[in-house]
Tab-separated table of C-alpha atoms in Angstrom:
chain	number	residue	atom	x	y	z
A	1	MET	CA	58.613	31.206	-7.388
A	2	ARG	CA	56.724	28.274	-5.873
A	3	ASP	CA	58.658	25.649	-3.941
A	4	GLU	CA	57.866	22.260	-5.547
A	5	SER	CA	58.758	20.447	-2.326
A	6	TRP	CA	55.958	22.213	-0.434
A	7	THR	CA	52.880	20.155	0.353
A	8	PRO	CA	49.684	21.369	1.996
A	9	ASP	CA	49.058	20.452	5.603
A	10	VAL	CA	46.082	18.097	5.370
A	11	THR	CA	44.761	17.287	8.811
A	12	VAL	CA	41.698	15.503	10.110
A	13	ASP	CA	38.771	17.968	10.050
A	14	GLU	CA	35.708	16.501	11.732
A	15	GLY	CA	33.802	19.741	11.225
A	16	LEU	CA	34.176	19.376	7.465
A	17	SER	CA	32.677	15.878	7.589
A	18	ARG	CA	29.798	17.106	9.733
A	19	ARG	CA	29.044	19.913	7.302
A	20	ALA	CA	29.209	17.477	4.357
A	21	LYS	CA	26.683	15.227	6.106
A	22	ALA	CA	24.499	18.228	6.910
A	23	LEU	CA	24.551	19.242	3.250
A	24	ALA	CA	23.654	15.657	2.263
A	25	CYS	CA	20.533	15.835	4.443
A	26	THR	CA	19.172	18.627	2.251
A	27	ALA	CA	19.693	16.688	-0.999
A	28	PRO	CA	16.361	14.759	-0.840
A	29	LEU	CA	14.509	18.077	-0.438
A	30	HIS	CA	16.155	19.611	-3.502
A	31	ASP	CA	15.549	16.381	-5.401
A	32	LEU	CA	11.800	16.862	-4.933
A	33	ASP	CA	11.887	20.084	-6.968
A	34	VAL	CA	14.013	18.350	-9.608
A	35	ARG	CA	11.600	15.415	-9.939
A	36	LYS	CA	8.354	17.393	-9.839
A	37	GLY	CA	8.587	17.969	-13.606
A	38	MET	CA	8.208	14.188	-14.091
A	39	ILE	CA	4.797	14.111	-12.400
A	40	GLU	CA	2.195	13.237	-15.045
A	41	TRP	CA	-0.983	13.607	-13.001
A	42	ALA	CA	-0.556	17.342	-12.207
A	43	GLU	CA	1.153	20.524	-13.353
A	44	ALA	CA	3.543	20.467	-10.405
A	45	LYS	CA	5.757	23.418	-11.349
A	46	THR	CA	3.494	25.669	-9.262
A	47	TYR	CA	4.389	23.825	-6.042
A	48	LEU	CA	7.592	24.494	-4.099
A	49	MET	CA	8.273	20.923	-3.048
A	50	ALA	CA	11.245	21.708	-0.784
A	51	GLU	CA	9.100	24.075	1.297
A	52	ILE	CA	6.342	21.470	1.518
A	53	ALA	CA	8.925	18.914	2.676
A	54	LEU	CA	10.274	21.264	5.350
A	55	TYR	CA	6.747	21.996	6.525
A	56	THR	CA	6.003	18.247	6.665
A	57	ILE	CA	9.095	17.542	8.776
A	58	ASP	CA	8.159	20.536	10.935
A	59	GLN	CA	4.671	19.166	11.634
A	60	VAL	CA	5.964	15.668	12.416
A	61	ALA	CA	8.584	17.073	14.817
A	62	ILE	CA	6.089	19.293	16.623
A	63	THR	CA	3.423	16.584	16.869
A	64	MET	CA	5.591	13.690	18.036
A	65	ASP	CA	6.267	13.207	21.727
A	66	PHE	CA	9.025	11.525	23.729
A	67	ASP	CA	7.676	7.990	23.309
A	68	THR	CA	5.112	8.257	20.527
A	69	GLY	CA	4.988	9.818	17.080
A	70	ALA	CA	2.609	11.624	14.790
A	71	GLY	CA	-0.415	10.025	13.167
A	72	HIS	CA	-0.220	9.599	9.399
A	73	GLN	CA	-3.641	11.076	8.640
A	74	GLN	CA	-3.081	13.925	11.103
A	75	ILE	CA	0.076	15.000	9.259
A	76	MET	CA	-1.660	14.612	5.881
A	77	ASP	CA	-4.481	16.935	6.939
A	78	ARG	CA	-2.127	19.615	8.261
A	79	VAL	CA	0.254	19.594	5.300
A	80	GLN	CA	-2.605	19.565	2.774
A	81	GLN	CA	-3.749	22.936	4.118
A	82	PHE	CA	-0.254	24.334	3.475
A	83	VAL	CA	-0.196	22.833	-0.037
A	84	ALA	CA	-3.564	24.434	-0.771
A	85	ARG	CA	-2.083	27.849	0.042
A	86	GLN	CA	0.531	27.407	-2.709
A	87	ALA	CA	-2.091	26.565	-5.352
A	88	PRO	CA	-5.522	27.742	-4.126
A	89	ASN	CA	-7.090	27.379	-7.587
A	90	ARG	CA	-6.275	23.676	-7.860
A	91	HIS	CA	-8.583	20.831	-6.799
A	92	SER	CA	-8.381	19.407	-3.283
A	93	LYS	CA	-7.693	15.935	-4.720
A	94	GLU	CA	-4.533	17.280	-6.343
A	95	HIS	CA	-3.492	18.870	-3.037
A	96	ALA	CA	-3.931	15.501	-1.318
A	97	ARG	CA	-1.866	13.682	-3.980
A	98	VAL	CA	0.941	16.247	-3.766
A	99	THR	CA	0.949	15.915	0.031
A	100	ALA	CA	1.107	12.113	-0.168
A	101	TRP	CA	3.859	12.258	-2.817
A	102	VAL	CA	6.058	14.501	-0.662
A	103	LEU	CA	5.475	12.442	2.497
A	104	GLU	CA	6.251	9.152	0.732
A	105	SER	CA	9.399	10.709	-0.753
A	106	LEU	CA	10.573	11.792	2.701
A	107	ILE	CA	9.946	8.277	4.020
A	108	ASN	CA	11.759	6.970	0.891
A	109	ILE	CA	9.262	4.186	0.308
A	110	GLY	CA	10.911	3.101	-2.958
A	111	ASP	CA	14.115	1.943	-1.177
A	112	VAL	CA	14.475	-1.458	0.508
A	113	ASP	CA	15.564	-0.146	3.918
A	114	ARG	CA	14.053	3.325	3.272
A	115	ALA	CA	17.354	5.138	3.794
A	116	PHE	CA	19.003	7.874	1.760
A	117	ARG	CA	22.658	7.466	0.844
A	118	CYS	CA	25.187	10.130	-0.027
A	119	PRO	CA	28.990	9.898	-0.412
A	120	TYR	CA	31.288	12.185	1.552
A	121	GLY	CA	35.030	12.407	2.025
A	122	ALA	CA	37.022	12.147	5.233
A	123	VAL	CA	40.719	12.187	6.086
A	124	ASP	CA	41.848	9.253	8.257
A	125	PRO	CA	44.249	9.803	11.165
A	126	ASP	CA	47.022	8.410	8.952
A	127	GLY	CA	46.398	11.197	6.421
A	128	VAL	CA	44.603	9.106	3.744
A	129	TYR	CA	41.524	10.643	2.130
A	130	ARG	CA	38.699	8.121	1.801
A	131	VAL	CA	35.183	8.317	0.362
A	132	ARG	CA	32.503	6.923	2.643
A	133	ILE	CA	28.745	6.480	2.420
A	134	PHE	CA	26.443	8.371	4.757
A	135	ASP	CA	23.119	6.595	5.394
A	136	PHE	CA	20.350	8.658	6.908
A	137	LYS	CA	16.579	8.944	7.139
A	138	LEU	CA	14.306	11.957	7.395
A	139	ILE	CA	10.911	10.559	8.459
A	140	GLU	CA	10.599	7.044	9.881
A	141	GLU	CA	7.568	4.786	10.154
A	142	ARG	CA	7.360	2.848	13.407
A	143	ARG	CA	4.787	0.718	15.218
A	144	ASP	CA	3.582	1.123	18.760
A	145	ALA	CA	2.734	-1.686	21.182
A	146	ALA	CA	-0.716	-2.042	19.573
A	147	GLY	CA	0.803	-2.442	16.076
A	148	LYS	CA	-0.370	0.969	14.820
A	149	LEU	CA	1.935	2.905	12.496
A	150	TYR	CA	3.148	6.359	13.473
A	151	LEU	CA	5.714	8.834	12.109
A	152	ARG	CA	8.853	10.201	13.766
A	153	ALA	CA	11.348	12.765	12.540
A	154	SER	CA	14.909	11.433	12.592
A	155	HIS	CA	17.969	13.151	14.052
A	156	GLU	CA	18.976	14.335	10.624
A	157	ALA	CA	15.535	15.822	9.969
A	158	LEU	CA	15.575	17.679	13.263
A	159	ASN	CA	19.050	18.981	12.499
A	160	VAL	CA	17.849	20.338	9.164
A	161	LEU	CA	14.919	22.060	10.885
A	162	VAL	CA	16.642	23.735	13.824
A	163	GLY	CA	20.076	24.296	12.293
A	164	ALA	CA	21.915	22.606	15.159
A	165	LEU	CA	24.200	20.418	13.056
A	166	ASP	CA	27.417	21.657	14.636
A	167	THR	CA	26.086	23.844	17.438
A	168	ASP	CA	26.026	23.302	21.173
A	169	VAL	CA	22.406	22.648	22.117
A	170	GLU	CA	22.613	24.435	25.468
A	171	SER	CA	24.032	27.691	24.164
A	172	ALA	CA	21.690	27.676	21.168
A	173	GLN	CA	18.606	27.464	23.326
A	174	ILE	CA	19.821	30.139	25.742
A	175	ALA	CA	20.418	32.478	22.811
A	176	ALA	CA	16.969	31.675	21.409
A	177	GLU	CA	15.251	32.482	24.705
A	178	VAL	CA	17.197	35.743	25.151
A	179	LYS	CA	16.070	36.737	21.670
A	180	LEU	CA	12.524	35.678	22.568
A	181	ASP	CA	12.504	37.837	25.687
A	182	ASN	CA	13.798	40.879	23.776
A	183	LEU	CA	11.165	40.498	21.044
A	184	ILE	CA	8.379	40.243	23.617
A	185	ARG	CA	9.525	43.360	25.468
A	186	ARG	CA	9.664	45.250	22.156
A	187	GLY	CA	6.135	44.129	21.295
A	188	ARG	CA	7.081	42.077	18.215
A	189	LEU	CA	4.910	39.097	19.113
A	190	ALA	CA	4.725	37.670	15.561
A	191	ASP	CA	8.529	37.369	15.412
A	192	ALA	CA	8.601	36.112	18.996
A	193	LYS	CA	6.269	33.263	18.057
A	194	GLN	CA	8.730	32.035	15.410
A	195	VAL	CA	11.598	32.118	17.915
A	196	ALA	CA	9.478	30.222	20.455
A	197	GLN	CA	8.708	27.546	17.877
A	198	GLN	CA	12.414	27.264	17.076
A	199	ALA	CA	13.176	26.803	20.786
A	200	GLN	CA	10.458	24.161	20.898
A	201	ARG	CA	12.117	22.229	18.074
A	202	LEU	CA	15.459	22.426	19.887
A	203	THR	CA	13.830	20.882	22.935
A	204	ILE	CA	12.395	18.061	20.819
A	205	TRP	CA	15.790	17.421	19.256
A	206	TYR	CA	17.476	17.371	22.666
A	207	GLY	CA	14.897	14.940	24.040
A	208	ASP	CA	15.355	12.678	21.034
A	209	MET	CA	19.082	12.444	21.782
A	210	ILE	CA	18.315	11.158	25.284
A	211	ARG	CA	15.729	8.724	23.943
A	212	VAL	CA	18.242	7.189	21.519
A	213	GLN	CA	20.744	6.629	24.325
A	214	LEU	CA	18.101	4.922	26.462
A	215	ASP	CA	16.909	2.736	23.563
A	216	ALA	CA	20.499	1.687	22.861
A	217	THR	CA	20.888	0.816	26.563
A	218	LYS	CA	17.849	-1.459	26.400
A	219	ARG	CA	19.404	-3.334	23.471
A	220	ASN	CA	22.985	-3.544	24.778
A	221	VAL	CA	24.357	-1.815	27.871
A	222	GLN	CA	27.943	-2.220	26.689
A	223	ALA	CA	27.271	-0.217	23.506
A	224	VAL	CA	26.609	2.986	25.529
A	225	ASP	CA	29.260	4.883	27.487
A	226	TRP	CA	27.677	5.027	30.942
A	227	ARG	CA	31.029	5.740	32.585
A	228	GLU	CA	31.578	9.297	31.300
A	229	LYS	CA	29.566	10.352	28.221
A	230	VAL	CA	25.977	9.544	29.248
A	231	PRO	CA	26.277	10.649	32.934
A	232	GLU	CA	27.740	13.960	31.777
A	233	LEU	CA	24.952	14.328	29.223
A	234	LEU	CA	22.307	13.610	31.884
A	235	ASP	CA	23.807	16.097	34.356
A	236	ASN	CA	23.948	18.841	31.743
A	237	ALA	CA	20.416	18.027	30.609
A	238	LEU	CA	19.033	18.192	34.162
A	239	ALA	CA	20.631	21.578	34.772
A	240	HIS	CA	19.405	22.733	31.384
A	241	VAL	CA	15.794	21.645	32.037
A	242	GLU	CA	15.635	23.305	35.448
A	243	GLU	CA	16.902	26.630	34.087
A	244	ARG	CA	14.626	26.506	31.049
A	245	VAL	CA	11.483	25.746	33.075
A	246	LYS	CA	12.129	28.757	35.305
A	247	ALA	CA	12.850	31.046	32.355
A	248	GLU	CA	9.886	29.843	30.306
A	249	ARG	CA	7.431	30.183	33.191
A	250	ALA	CA	8.589	33.774	33.703
A	251	ILE	CA	8.238	34.501	29.983
A	252	ALA	CA	4.792	32.880	29.889
A	253	LYS	CA	3.672	35.024	32.820
A	254	TYR	CA	4.891	38.200	31.100
A	255	ILE	CA	3.160	37.272	27.839
A	256	ALA	CA	-0.095	36.484	29.673
A	257	GLU	CA	-0.024	39.955	31.192
A	258	ALA	CA	0.617	41.480	27.754
A	259	ARG	CA	-2.291	39.460	26.363
A	260	ASP	CA	-4.686	40.630	29.053
A	261	GLU	CA	-3.659	44.276	28.707
A	262	ALA	CA	-3.691	44.347	24.881
A	263	GLU	CA	-6.565	46.134	23.181
A	264	ASP	CA	-5.635	45.320	19.578
A	265	PRO	CA	-7.362	41.999	18.595
A	266	VAL	CA	-4.415	40.961	16.382
A	267	ARG	CA	-1.878	41.575	19.150
A	268	LYS	CA	-4.083	39.746	21.665
A	269	SER	CA	-4.336	36.745	19.287
A	270	HIS	CA	-0.552	36.664	18.759
A	271	ALA	CA	0.025	36.821	22.501
A	272	ALA	CA	-2.432	33.954	23.099
A	273	ASP	CA	-0.680	31.789	20.508
A	274	LEU	CA	2.671	32.598	22.071
A	275	VAL	CA	1.411	31.603	25.525
A	276	ASP	CA	0.378	28.207	24.120
A	277	SER	CA	3.802	27.699	22.489
A	278	VAL	CA	5.722	28.539	25.675
A	279	GLU	CA	3.418	26.380	27.806
A	280	ASP	CA	4.040	23.492	25.395
A	281	CYS	CA	7.799	24.009	25.869
A	282	VAL	CA	7.311	23.861	29.641
A	283	ARG	CA	5.286	20.656	29.328
A	284	ARG	CA	7.965	18.999	27.182
A	285	HIS	CA	10.715	20.082	29.599
A	286	ILE	CA	8.826	18.596	32.537
A	287	LYS	CA	8.314	15.306	30.717
A	288	LEU	CA	11.979	15.251	29.694
A	289	HIS	CA	12.916	15.937	33.319
A	290	THR	CA	10.895	12.891	34.411
A	291	ARG	CA	12.760	10.704	31.928
A	292	LEU	CA	16.121	12.069	33.021
A	293	ILE	CA	15.365	11.306	36.669
A	294	GLY	CA	14.621	7.661	35.814
A	295	ALA	CA	17.488	7.199	33.310
A	296	ARG	CA	20.009	5.851	35.847
A	297	ASP	CA	17.430	3.462	37.291
A	298	LEU	CA	16.799	2.193	33.761
A	299	PHE	CA	20.547	1.643	33.298
A	300	ARG	CA	20.832	-0.436	36.484
A	301	GLU	CA	17.713	-2.416	35.577
A	302	GLN	CA	18.981	-3.201	32.084
A	303	GLN	CA	22.423	-4.046	33.426
A	304	ASP	CA	20.957	-6.641	35.791
A	305	ARG	CA	18.656	-8.040	33.116
A	306	GLN	CA	21.323	-8.360	30.415
A	307	GLN	CA	23.942	-9.715	32.809
A	308	PHE	CA	21.828	-12.782	33.568
A	309	SER	CA	20.175	-13.182	30.160
A	310	GLY	CA	22.796	-15.597	28.803
A	311	THR	CA	25.240	-15.377	25.937
A	312	PRO	CA	24.326	-12.732	23.343
A	313	GLN	CA	23.005	-14.160	20.105
A	314	ARG	CA	24.836	-13.627	16.851
A	315	GLN	CA	23.513	-11.057	14.434
A	316	THR	CA	21.127	-12.398	11.814
A	317	LEU	CA	22.788	-12.727	8.429
A	318	ASP	CA	21.427	-10.585	5.610
A	319	PRO	CA	21.803	-12.378	2.225
A	320	TYR	CA	21.041	-9.168	0.338
A	321	GLY	CA	23.501	-6.896	2.112
A	322	HIS	CA	26.128	-9.442	3.202
A	323	LEU	CA	26.203	-11.706	0.140
A	324	LEU	CA	24.514	-10.290	-2.971
A	325	ILE	CA	25.832	-6.700	-2.980
A	326	PRO	CA	29.545	-7.573	-2.284
A	327	THR	CA	29.598	-10.345	-4.923
A	328	LEU	CA	28.073	-8.404	-7.841
A	329	ASP	CA	31.476	-7.016	-8.889
A	330	LEU	CA	33.390	-10.337	-8.517
A	331	PRO	CA	34.172	-12.915	-11.230
A	332	VAL	CA	31.882	-15.932	-11.506
A	333	ALA	CA	34.562	-18.355	-10.223
A	334	ASP	CA	35.092	-16.358	-7.029
A	335	VAL	CA	31.350	-15.919	-6.526
A	336	ALA	CA	30.720	-19.671	-6.774
A	337	ARG	CA	33.394	-20.382	-4.161
A	338	LEU	CA	32.034	-17.751	-1.751
A	339	THR	CA	28.390	-18.723	-2.123
A	340	ASN	CA	29.164	-22.433	-1.632
A	341	ARG	CA	31.027	-21.654	1.554
A	342	TYR	CA	28.308	-19.254	2.727
A	343	PHE	CA	25.415	-21.689	2.349
A	344	THR	CA	27.491	-24.593	3.710
A	345	GLU	CA	28.336	-22.745	6.920
A	346	SER	CA	24.985	-20.994	7.302
A	347	SER	CA	22.982	-24.237	7.070
A	348	GLY	CA	24.798	-25.775	10.052
A	349	PRO	CA	25.676	-29.398	10.778
A	350	VAL	CA	23.107	-32.191	10.602
A	351	VAL	CA	22.895	-34.267	13.761
A	352	GLN	CA	22.593	-38.013	13.055
A	353	ASP	CA	20.471	-40.191	15.314
A	354	VAL	CA	22.680	-42.762	17.138
A	355	PRO	CA	20.540	-45.459	18.850
A	356	ASP	CA	21.744	-46.985	22.096
A	357	LEU	CA	21.991	-50.715	22.791
A	358	ALA	CA	18.635	-50.935	24.571
A	359	ALA	CA	16.867	-49.477	21.526
A	360	LEU	CA	18.962	-51.302	18.916
A	361	ILE	CA	18.195	-54.899	20.092
A	362	PRO	CA	14.362	-54.613	19.743
A	363	LEU	CA	14.839	-53.122	16.275
A	364	LEU	CA	16.992	-56.087	15.174
A	365	LEU	CA	14.659	-58.708	16.680
A	366	ARG	CA	11.480	-57.207	15.246
A	367	PRO	CA	9.889	-59.550	12.619
A	368	ALA	CA	9.838	-58.300	9.085
A	369	PRO	CA	6.481	-56.849	7.981
A	370	GLU	CA	4.455	-58.811	5.448
A	371	ARG	CA	4.673	-57.369	1.957
A	372	THR	CA	1.463	-57.072	-0.020
A	373	ARG	CA	1.419	-58.156	-3.626
A	374	PHE	CA	-0.689	-55.299	-4.835
A	375	ALA	CA	-0.748	-51.640	-4.015
A	376	GLU	CA	-3.656	-49.848	-2.423
A	377	GLU	CA	-6.902	-49.333	-4.263
A	378	VAL	CA	-6.944	-46.349	-6.596
A	379	LEU	CA	-9.886	-44.088	-5.919
A	380	ASP	CA	-11.905	-42.719	-8.820
A	381	PRO	CA	-11.724	-38.922	-8.859
A	382	ASN	CA	-14.919	-36.929	-8.720
A	383	LEU	CA	-15.055	-34.792	-11.844
A	384	GLU	CA	-17.353	-31.817	-12.096
A	385	THR	CA	-18.449	-30.203	-15.315
A	386	VAL	CA	-17.556	-26.524	-15.453
A	387	GLU	CA	-20.114	-24.475	-17.300
A	388	GLU	CA	-18.925	-21.645	-19.502
A	389	GLN	CA	-19.665	-18.281	-17.947
A	390	LYS	CA	-20.899	-15.739	-20.470
A	391	ARG	CA	-20.367	-12.053	-19.855
A	392	PHE	CA	-23.575	-11.095	-21.715
A	393	THR	CA	-26.763	-13.066	-22.269
A	394	ASP	CA	-28.253	-13.902	-25.655
A	395	ARG	CA	-31.063	-11.470	-24.939
A	396	GLN	CA	-28.556	-8.640	-24.390
A	397	TRP	CA	-26.772	-9.453	-27.661
A	398	GLU	CA	-30.101	-9.274	-29.525
A	399	GLN	CA	-30.951	-5.917	-27.928
A	400	ALA	CA	-27.509	-4.475	-28.748
A	401	HIS	CA	-27.711	-5.527	-32.405
A	402	ALA	CA	-31.214	-4.059	-32.627
A	403	ILE	CA	-30.034	-0.706	-31.246
A	404	LEU	CA	-27.068	-0.606	-33.642
A	405	ASP	CA	-29.184	-1.466	-36.684
A	406	LEU	CA	-29.130	1.952	-38.398
A	407	PRO	CA	-29.765	1.378	-42.113
A	408	ASP	CA	-30.972	4.873	-43.085
A	409	GLU	CA	-29.853	7.127	-40.223
A	410	VAL	CA	-26.787	8.371	-38.370
A	411	ARG	CA	-26.862	8.550	-34.582
A	412	ALA	CA	-24.385	9.562	-31.897
A	413	LEU	CA	-22.946	6.970	-29.529
A	414	SER	CA	-24.015	9.013	-26.489
A	415	ASP	CA	-27.691	8.794	-27.552
A	416	LEU	CA	-27.407	5.055	-28.154
A	417	LEU	CA	-25.868	4.514	-24.699
A	418	ASP	CA	-28.753	6.365	-23.027
A	419	GLU	CA	-31.242	4.271	-25.021
A	420	ALA	CA	-29.445	1.068	-24.016
A	421	ALA	CA	-29.388	2.049	-20.324
A	422	ALA	CA	-33.168	2.439	-20.397
A	423	LEU	CA	-33.483	-1.212	-21.457
A	424	ASP	CA	-30.790	-2.844	-19.314
A	425	PRO	CA	-28.171	-1.309	-16.929
A	426	GLU	CA	-25.452	-3.644	-18.321
A	427	LEU	CA	-26.351	-3.083	-21.987
A	428	PRO	CA	-24.374	0.207	-22.507
A	429	GLU	CA	-21.085	-1.634	-21.993
A	430	LEU	CA	-21.878	-4.083	-24.827
A	431	VAL	CA	-23.070	-1.269	-27.127
A	432	ALA	CA	-19.862	0.698	-26.486
A	433	LEU	CA	-17.763	-2.405	-27.236
A	434	LEU	CA	-19.496	-3.004	-30.591
A	435	ALA	CA	-19.192	0.707	-31.452
A	436	LEU	CA	-15.431	0.629	-30.867
A	437	GLN	CA	-15.138	-2.385	-33.163
A	438	ALA	CA	-17.072	-0.460	-35.804
A	439	TYR	CA	-14.467	2.348	-35.709
A	440	GLY	CA	-12.133	-0.014	-37.600
A	441	PRO	CA	-14.658	-2.221	-39.471
A	442	GLN	CA	-13.622	-5.578	-40.906
A	443	THR	CA	-15.256	-4.964	-44.311
A	444	GLY	CA	-13.284	-7.693	-46.051
A	445	THR	CA	-14.342	-10.253	-43.461
A	446	ALA	CA	-17.989	-9.181	-43.866
A	447	LEU	CA	-17.758	-9.630	-47.672
A	448	ARG	CA	-16.282	-13.107	-47.331
A	449	ARG	CA	-19.093	-14.079	-44.976
A	450	SER	CA	-21.638	-12.649	-47.447
A	451	ASP	CA	-23.028	-10.211	-44.887
A	452	HIS	CA	-25.591	-7.757	-46.191
A	453	GLN	CA	-24.495	-4.820	-44.059
A	454	VAL	CA	-21.706	-3.608	-41.766
A	455	LEU	CA	-21.665	-1.139	-38.865
A	456	LEU	CA	-19.500	1.974	-39.412
A	457	ALA	CA	-18.268	4.544	-36.872
A	458	VAL	CA	-16.465	7.860	-37.383
A	459	ARG	CA	-15.229	10.450	-34.916
A	460	ALA	CA	-17.631	13.281	-34.060
A	461	ASN	CA	-16.609	16.805	-33.099
A	462	ALA	CA	-18.050	16.419	-29.616
A	463	ASN	CA	-17.099	14.967	-26.230
A	464	LEU	CA	-18.629	11.774	-24.874
A	465	ASP	CA	-19.864	11.727	-21.260
A	466	SER	CA	-22.687	9.207	-20.939
A	467	GLN	CA	-23.324	6.166	-18.737
A	468	GLY	CA	-19.814	6.245	-17.273
A	469	PHE	CA	-18.004	6.471	-20.639
A	470	GLU	CA	-15.850	9.484	-21.486
A	471	GLY	CA	-13.782	10.510	-24.507
A	472	ASP	CA	-14.568	11.436	-28.102
A	473	ASP	CA	-18.122	10.824	-29.234
A	474	LEU	CA	-18.750	8.667	-32.347
A	475	LEU	CA	-21.273	8.827	-35.194
A	476	LEU	CA	-22.629	5.392	-36.174
A	477	THR	CA	-24.557	4.124	-39.179
A	478	THR	CA	-25.186	0.845	-41.002
A	479	ALA	CA	-23.867	0.513	-44.552
A	480	ARG	CA	-25.305	-2.004	-47.026
A	481	LEU	CA	-22.801	-4.237	-48.837
A	482	LEU	CA	-23.246	-4.689	-52.609
A	483	ASP	CA	-21.814	-7.422	-54.737
A	484	LEU	CA	-19.220	-5.142	-56.378
A	485	PRO	CA	-15.457	-5.235	-56.873
A	486	ILE	CA	-13.251	-3.986	-54.066
A	487	ALA	CA	-12.546	-0.622	-55.754
A	488	GLU	CA	-16.246	0.132	-56.111
A	489	HIS	CA	-16.806	-0.849	-52.474
A	490	GLN	CA	-14.156	1.659	-51.375
A	491	ALA	CA	-15.789	4.405	-53.445
A	492	GLN	CA	-19.212	3.629	-51.988
A	493	PHE	CA	-17.763	3.634	-48.455
A	494	THR	CA	-16.062	7.029	-48.943
A	495	LYS	CA	-19.227	8.567	-50.407
A	496	HIS	CA	-21.434	7.176	-47.656
A	497	THR	CA	-19.236	8.310	-44.713
A	498	GLY	CA	-18.583	11.690	-46.371
A	499	ASP	CA	-22.318	12.380	-46.739
A	500	ASP	CA	-23.000	11.389	-43.154
A	501	ARG	CA	-20.275	13.646	-41.831
């Protein structure tokens, strides 16, 4: 029998929160496959949008460097080739639109600050369970010193790629390189290439961690723990880079020998690709090593600069995030009180000019200016006559009416457009406009105006593709109007259009 006084031991589990955040990072990728059915310009069910998104993040992460990012068009070209593999029978324009749609979704262009938000739960140290909001980005747009946009994969995106959400970076890379060495010795170069690329992504992720710490130091030295956390991170990173460069150079040498001795063209090609991947890892490690060597100098430089730069400025107020969002759920009376106080304090005091005695005496002794009885002369405005701009000339109207005068014949709209284009390049547009009006003719208006004939148009069983116009082709004819009652007119109209059809 269960003891009712028993309560579960709920403790603070940081690993659970990390896994919840890691799961939230995959939500935008799954959302792409959910929303692809809403795309109207393509049959998008063929495409696996989550795979395209992962491939896009992969290309951005591999292309970006320590300081710079990936070019927008460069990523578009690479991902479009992958999209074309999923649907080789589709048009290249559709591949380009799918690529752009996935990339814009990963950037989250529709949001104000371009961040994804997902709720997750966490237990406070006092044992209270609270729901919090996790803000993250996957691909960020930034500008370099020249103002040119480039793309960078965020921490969360790199975590999704390499699977290092709750894993020690050092041990993960050592395991990856041991696996790489075993695969090479066993001759499985295709699998070894995938492991090498995974190790490359781990290196990029590790370098991005260092870059964030250095960028935060440039903004505010006090916001970064340079007493214990960052020095320990730099020491571990230096030891890590030195060991990895030695191991990777040895692996690259072994692969180069396997490439030179291989007789199979496929194996030789795989070995050559693997050499390039390992050499790229070595290059990134060397560049990261250079940054690590200069990290402490950067800290001392920023410490001296910020120490003598004056009092830090207050953070700029955000009316949208600091005022509008918190007040949407409040009553109107409370909102009015808060907004009045906000704008009163944010506007600041107005300094009044207080003249001194030396400036006040000349102002008091200055003679009063003479007042004129009349105001200044009023200038007559210059008015210009605006001439009415006509879209079509009278000559074009006459030509269009002559073409559409079909008293004893029925002609297709496509033939009439070709005939009009031979007379005037702008005339087909006017002919098409009059033909569309004839599809729903104003017969009653024509009778009241005592017109002798009216232009009629009915749908033809053919497609229209002439002079830039596409759609359903029309059959046109001119019907004579007789002085008959309305019922007889309807009968004549039905007989006439039925015969023509």
